[in-house]
């Protein structure tokens, strides 16, 4: 909230995604809802931050907010309407894959990297196991990019380098029924169960945050699920009686100290590591951190680094290239 | 949109990880004329991107 440049960048990136992935977004807008005096005070700073970042925001009385979103807690004190949209977390990435595949990229699912091949401080490829056949083989490459998110450290270790990734899982809850049509946020610093996102006929409540050493087998702590219900119901009371469709944990790939306590204090920013610069290992680049809405920008930055290393001087075209529909991924 | 097959002497970039970042990067790099392979240990976009559902 204190970083106007980040806010402006976020809005620009959203506009690029809307332009290049038409049909993938529900333009439902968002509400920040104040339930206490502390929330209201936070809201004043949020309004200033929006102004500074040139984000068009509209202050609403409780009556105006309830007209837009009748399921809100009627005890709300104030709300702020901001431009927001929702998208399907699987279908947007599928559109990138579909378009890349159409343009010649080879996409190999169920293919696990077992080792990174290197010699004289230079990575030259990987050893993979094809889980559909059980066969292992080697794939050579001029550059290997580690884009494994919370698993980045494991792959980096195979290459003999280090990345300061702290996997930070959070629990998400999917409830039957569309309990709101806008993205409803609690107007306070990021906390448990303080965002409700409508998605098709479900409502997603998120999220908690803790830290783990390994991003596999996270489990779904019952007390975190209870917190989603408890805190979510403060924003939209119908959360309390809603049937649970699913609960799951997903690990964010946060960049930062492994000594952090909860993950909340770590930034959602992203970073591209050229391990030739940092550790003298050529041919190996890691991209990590960030979030779904910054994936395209992360890719642009990483592609700039990769092309720079290869001596390729071609500009990024993903700001304007319209993507194929997600269904095209499955067309051979 | 299809750029056709890339020249076999184009540099080859191997991307490990089939999530949103790997997908966006593959899209970017092929548009810049590079040969690209993405490897993912499971189905694409099912790791961190959407996570495993514990449905009830």
XYZ file of C-alpha atoms in Angstrom:
388
model
C 0.000 0.000 0.000
C 2.978 2.316 0.580
C 4.458 1.683 -2.837
C 2.793 3.886 -5.461
C 5.096 2.588 -8.209
C 4.055 -0.994 -7.465
C 0.387 0.012 -7.500
C 0.718 1.751 -10.870
C 2.653 -1.225 -12.276
C -0.096 -3.555 -11.053
C -2.800 -1.551 -12.848
C -0.733 -1.449 -16.071
C -0.209 -5.210 -15.931
C -3.926 -5.782 -15.395
C -4.649 -3.697 -18.502
C -2.178 -5.773 -20.543
C -3.806 -9.013 -19.398
C -7.298 -7.757 -20.257
C -6.066 -6.747 -23.709
C -4.219 -9.997 -24.484
C -6.586 -12.489 -22.815
C -10.065 -11.224 -23.770
C -12.856 -13.298 -22.265
C -10.763 -14.546 -19.346
C -11.802 -11.875 -16.867
C -14.965 -11.121 -14.945
C -14.986 -7.358 -14.462
C -16.685 -7.518 -11.100
C -14.726 -4.751 -9.285
C -13.671 -5.005 -5.678
C -14.750 -3.632 -2.320
C -12.604 -2.895 0.719
C -14.969 -3.089 3.671
C -14.398 -1.347 7.008
C -16.012 -3.053 10.012
C -14.171 -1.241 12.830
C -12.710 2.192 13.531
C -9.242 0.739 12.890
C -10.406 -0.509 9.473
C -11.815 2.948 8.745
C -8.485 4.575 9.588
C -6.700 2.089 7.343
C -9.207 3.008 4.640
C -8.177 6.675 4.770
C -4.592 5.677 3.995
C -5.831 3.314 1.298
C -7.686 6.186 -0.409
C -4.477 8.270 -0.364
C -2.485 5.353 -1.779
C -5.027 4.873 -4.575
C -4.861 8.569 -5.447
C -1.071 8.463 -5.518
C -1.121 5.358 -7.747
C -3.817 6.842 -10.010
C -6.187 3.961 -9.165
C -9.783 5.199 -9.539
C -11.451 4.458 -6.216
C -14.928 5.453 -4.982
C -15.869 5.864 -1.330
C -19.237 4.306 -0.449
C -21.649 4.734 2.421
C -22.919 1.498 4.034
C -26.191 1.914 2.119
C -24.427 2.333 -1.220
C -22.186 -0.688 -0.546
C -25.177 -2.855 0.415
C -26.983 -1.881 -2.778
C -23.997 -3.137 -4.788
C -23.416 -6.213 -2.640
C -26.499 -7.160 -0.565
C -24.735 -10.067 1.168
C -22.308 -7.789 3.037
C -22.355 -7.541 6.820
C -24.997 -4.818 7.380
C -22.929 -3.457 10.297
C -20.214 -2.203 7.933
C -19.018 1.371 8.544
C -17.696 2.276 5.087
C -16.436 0.739 1.869
C -14.130 1.622 -0.999
C -14.910 0.449 -4.531
C -11.835 -0.226 -6.684
C -11.344 -1.649 -10.180
C -10.859 -5.400 -9.852
C -11.516 -8.551 -11.823
C -11.352 -12.296 -11.337
C -9.930 -15.009 -13.570
C -9.651 -18.782 -13.609
C -6.291 -19.799 -12.119
C -5.893 -22.701 -14.569
C -7.363 -21.310 -17.775
C -5.240 -18.144 -18.038
C -1.936 -20.087 -17.847
C -3.397 -22.612 -20.312
C -3.786 -19.768 -22.807
C -0.044 -19.011 -22.565
C 0.767 -22.687 -23.039
C -1.698 -23.055 -25.925
C -0.192 -20.067 -27.744
C 3.395 -21.114 -27.064
C 2.628 -24.629 -28.310
C 1.014 -23.287 -31.500
C 4.171 -21.205 -32.080
C 6.478 -24.166 -31.748
C 7.239 -24.723 -28.044
C 7.463 -28.340 -26.869
C 5.367 -28.863 -23.723
C 6.201 -32.039 -21.808
C 3.965 -32.749 -18.811
C 4.685 -35.717 -16.483
C 8.388 -35.160 -17.123
C 10.384 -34.676 -13.937
C 13.873 -33.245 -13.681
C 16.041 -35.771 -11.821
C 19.349 -33.936 -12.180
C 20.910 -30.857 -13.725
C 23.887 -31.525 -16.011
C 26.817 -29.173 -15.648
C 30.538 -29.052 -16.308
C 33.142 -26.397 -15.533
C 30.556 -24.150 -13.830
C 28.259 -24.239 -16.849
C 24.801 -25.880 -16.970
C 24.249 -27.691 -20.269
C 20.974 -29.573 -19.756
C 18.941 -31.822 -17.488
C 18.213 -35.476 -16.875
C 14.473 -36.151 -16.928
C 12.217 -39.075 -16.141
C 9.101 -39.465 -18.282
C 6.502 -40.723 -15.800
C 4.287 -42.051 -18.585
C 7.004 -44.520 -19.676
C 9.450 -44.624 -16.764
C 12.317 -43.831 -19.153
C 15.100 -41.440 -18.244
C 16.811 -39.274 -20.838
C 18.964 -36.172 -21.184
C 17.834 -32.892 -22.708
C 20.523 -30.438 -23.728
C 19.948 -26.679 -23.612
C 21.800 -23.431 -24.100
C 20.070 -22.070 -21.006
C 17.996 -23.813 -18.322
C 15.401 -21.661 -16.558
C 14.225 -22.724 -13.123
C 10.552 -21.630 -12.951
C 9.400 -24.047 -10.283
C 8.063 -21.532 -7.778
C 8.156 -22.937 -4.245
C 10.225 -25.888 -5.535
C 12.979 -23.551 -6.843
C 15.430 -24.443 -4.125
C 15.419 -28.176 -4.983
C 16.220 -27.555 -8.652
C 18.802 -24.888 -7.782
C 20.549 -27.326 -5.447
C 20.908 -29.790 -8.354
C 22.728 -27.016 -10.252
C 24.936 -26.272 -7.254
C 23.466 -22.832 -6.605
C 21.193 -21.271 -4.019
C 17.978 -19.238 -4.201
C 16.511 -17.580 -1.103
C 13.001 -18.949 -1.511
C 10.727 -19.355 1.456
C 7.702 -21.565 0.646
C 4.722 -20.041 2.430
C 1.488 -22.028 2.204
C -1.975 -20.669 2.733
C -5.338 -22.397 3.078
C -8.140 -21.585 0.664
C -11.754 -22.562 1.091
C -14.280 -23.046 -1.718
C -17.904 -22.681 -0.652
C -20.954 -23.676 -2.629
C -22.898 -20.691 -3.872
C -21.939 -17.319 -5.202
C -22.180 -15.374 -1.942
C -20.878 -12.161 -3.520
C -20.385 -10.891 -7.039
C -17.555 -8.477 -6.306
C -14.163 -9.279 -4.781
C -14.763 -8.455 -1.110
C -11.722 -7.518 1.001
C -11.464 -6.576 4.652
C -10.045 -3.051 4.853
C -7.027 -3.831 7.026
C -3.434 -5.129 6.720
C -3.297 -8.574 5.099
C -4.658 -11.244 7.446
C -6.462 -14.588 7.649
C -9.753 -15.013 5.812
C -9.932 -11.407 4.694
C -10.808 -11.843 1.006
C -13.797 -13.424 -0.737
C -13.575 -14.081 -4.465
C -16.560 -15.201 -6.564
C -15.637 -17.888 -9.078
C -18.349 -19.395 -11.260
C -20.908 -20.873 -8.807
C -18.497 -20.890 -5.872
C -17.046 -18.414 -3.409
C -13.349 -18.729 -2.573
C -12.270 -17.535 0.913
C -8.586 -16.912 1.528
C -6.175 -17.197 3.047
C -3.888 -18.068 5.934
C -0.102 -17.975 5.879
C 2.614 -20.056 7.429
C 6.113 -21.202 6.536
C 7.458 -24.631 5.584
C 10.823 -26.025 4.526
C 9.385 -28.210 1.752
C 6.343 -27.365 -0.407
C 5.037 -30.949 -0.690
C 2.506 -32.574 1.640
C 1.312 -29.340 3.197
C -1.879 -30.671 4.743
C -4.941 -28.558 5.418
C -4.932 -27.495 9.096
C -8.452 -27.625 10.522
C -7.916 -24.489 12.608
C -7.029 -22.584 9.433
C -10.257 -23.766 7.780
C -12.151 -22.617 10.878
C -10.435 -19.221 10.631
C -11.566 -18.867 6.988
C -15.171 -19.472 8.063
C -14.930 -17.186 11.108
C -13.221 -14.234 9.419
C -15.022 -14.624 6.095
C -18.392 -14.497 7.859
C -17.464 -11.110 9.333
C -17.497 -9.741 5.783
C -20.383 -11.800 4.357
C -22.453 -13.487 7.100
C -23.780 -16.226 4.746
C -20.267 -17.740 4.785
C -21.182 -19.263 8.149
C -23.824 -21.646 6.852
C -22.302 -22.307 3.441
C -21.452 -25.861 2.404
C -17.758 -26.564 1.950
C -16.957 -27.708 -1.578
C -13.209 -27.938 -1.065
C -10.341 -26.823 1.139
C -6.747 -26.883 -0.010
C -3.306 -25.470 0.658
C -1.024 -23.855 -1.896
C 2.534 -22.658 -1.281
C 3.560 -19.173 -2.382
C 7.171 -18.886 -3.533
C 8.188 -15.908 -1.438
C 11.619 -14.366 -1.733
C 13.314 -13.596 1.529
C 14.889 -14.690 4.725
C 14.237 -18.219 5.870
C 14.093 -16.751 9.375
C 10.754 -15.007 8.750
C 7.930 -15.971 11.104
C 4.691 -16.190 9.105
C 5.273 -15.171 5.487
C 3.086 -12.072 5.871
C 6.167 -9.872 6.246
C 7.759 -11.159 3.041
C 7.156 -9.277 -0.171
C 5.112 -10.649 -3.080
C 7.637 -9.143 -5.459
C 9.514 -11.268 -7.956
C 13.170 -11.612 -8.827
C 15.175 -13.076 -11.691
C 18.481 -14.621 -10.596
C 21.245 -14.976 -13.186
C 23.461 -17.455 -11.369
C 26.432 -16.493 -13.583
C 26.402 -13.085 -11.927
C 25.676 -14.206 -8.396
C 27.568 -17.514 -8.165
C 29.624 -17.902 -11.332
C 27.453 -20.696 -12.766
C 26.658 -20.074 -16.451
C 23.565 -21.249 -18.335
C 21.206 -21.300 -15.371
C 18.567 -18.699 -14.468
C 15.914 -18.782 -11.727
C 12.686 -16.761 -11.752
C 10.688 -16.793 -8.559
C 8.466 -14.841 -6.214
C 5.555 -12.872 -7.631
C 1.965 -13.951 -8.087
C -0.417 -14.998 -10.856
C -1.189 -11.449 -11.932
C 2.495 -10.636 -12.441
C 3.424 -13.844 -14.327
C 3.574 -12.106 -17.729
C 5.787 -9.318 -16.391
C 8.001 -11.896 -14.684
C 8.303 -13.716 -17.994
C 9.216 -10.499 -19.854
C 11.952 -9.676 -17.362
C 13.320 -13.246 -17.485
C 13.183 -13.391 -21.282
C 15.164 -10.119 -21.387
C 17.835 -11.724 -19.185
C 17.867 -14.958 -21.242
C 18.056 -13.087 -24.560
C 20.792 -10.822 -23.197
C 22.856 -13.866 -22.279
C 22.303 -15.423 -25.710
C 22.993 -12.239 -27.648
C 19.458 -12.234 -29.065
C 18.161 -8.706 -29.697
C 14.421 -9.041 -30.185
C 11.785 -7.067 -28.272
C 9.093 -8.548 -26.057
C 5.794 -9.053 -27.933
C 3.587 -10.400 -25.139
C 2.164 -6.970 -24.283
C 0.072 -6.995 -27.446
C -0.128 -10.570 -28.752
C -3.673 -11.834 -28.215
C -3.684 -15.334 -26.730
C -5.453 -18.399 -28.084
C -8.373 -19.677 -25.967
C -7.483 -22.143 -23.205
C -9.240 -24.949 -25.070
C -6.624 -24.704 -27.842
C -4.057 -26.249 -25.502
C -5.668 -29.654 -25.930
C -5.709 -29.455 -29.733
C -2.798 -31.399 -31.211
C 0.225 -16.011 -35.257
C 2.138 -19.212 -35.982
C 5.735 -18.286 -36.666
C 6.446 -21.642 -38.293
C 9.236 -23.969 -37.239
C 12.203 -22.189 -35.756
C 15.558 -22.647 -37.464
C 17.323 -25.597 -35.908
C 20.272 -23.376 -35.113
C 18.153 -21.141 -32.868
C 19.237 -21.266 -29.233
C 17.373 -23.783 -27.095
C 15.916 -22.742 -23.733
C 14.657 -25.423 -21.372
C 12.106 -24.237 -18.827
C 11.662 -26.334 -15.701
C 8.156 -25.824 -14.283
C 4.780 -25.796 -16.015
C 2.981 -23.206 -13.934
C 1.822 -19.754 -14.940
C 5.363 -18.350 -14.958
C 6.710 -21.192 -17.130
C 3.797 -20.783 -19.533
C 4.174 -17.021 -19.845
C 7.932 -17.412 -20.342
C 7.520 -20.082 -23.049
C 5.060 -17.760 -24.822
C 7.508 -14.843 -24.639
C 10.610 -16.772 -25.753
C 9.052 -18.472 -28.806
C 7.777 -15.080 -29.968
C 11.417 -13.913 -29.832
C 12.422 -16.775 -32.128
C 13.994 -19.171 -29.631
C 13.472 -22.935 -29.427
C 11.671 -23.726 -26.168
C 10.965 -26.905 -24.208
C 8.921 -26.914 -20.973
C 9.167 -29.891 -18.606
C 6.703 -30.333 -15.749
C 6.640 -33.286 -13.343
C 2.826 -33.405 -13.242
C 0.096 -32.023 -15.470
C 0.702 -28.382 -16.332
C -0.712 -25.645 -14.063
C -1.564 -28.102 -11.297
C 1.244 -27.409 -8.835
C 1.314 -24.054 -7.113
C -1.022 -22.528 -9.716
C -4.139 -24.381 -8.633
C -2.832 -26.789 -5.941
C -4.360 -30.109 -5.005
C -7.996 -29.912 -4.070
C -9.127 -31.690 -0.924
C -12.738 -31.974 -1.963
C -15.548 -32.928 0.372
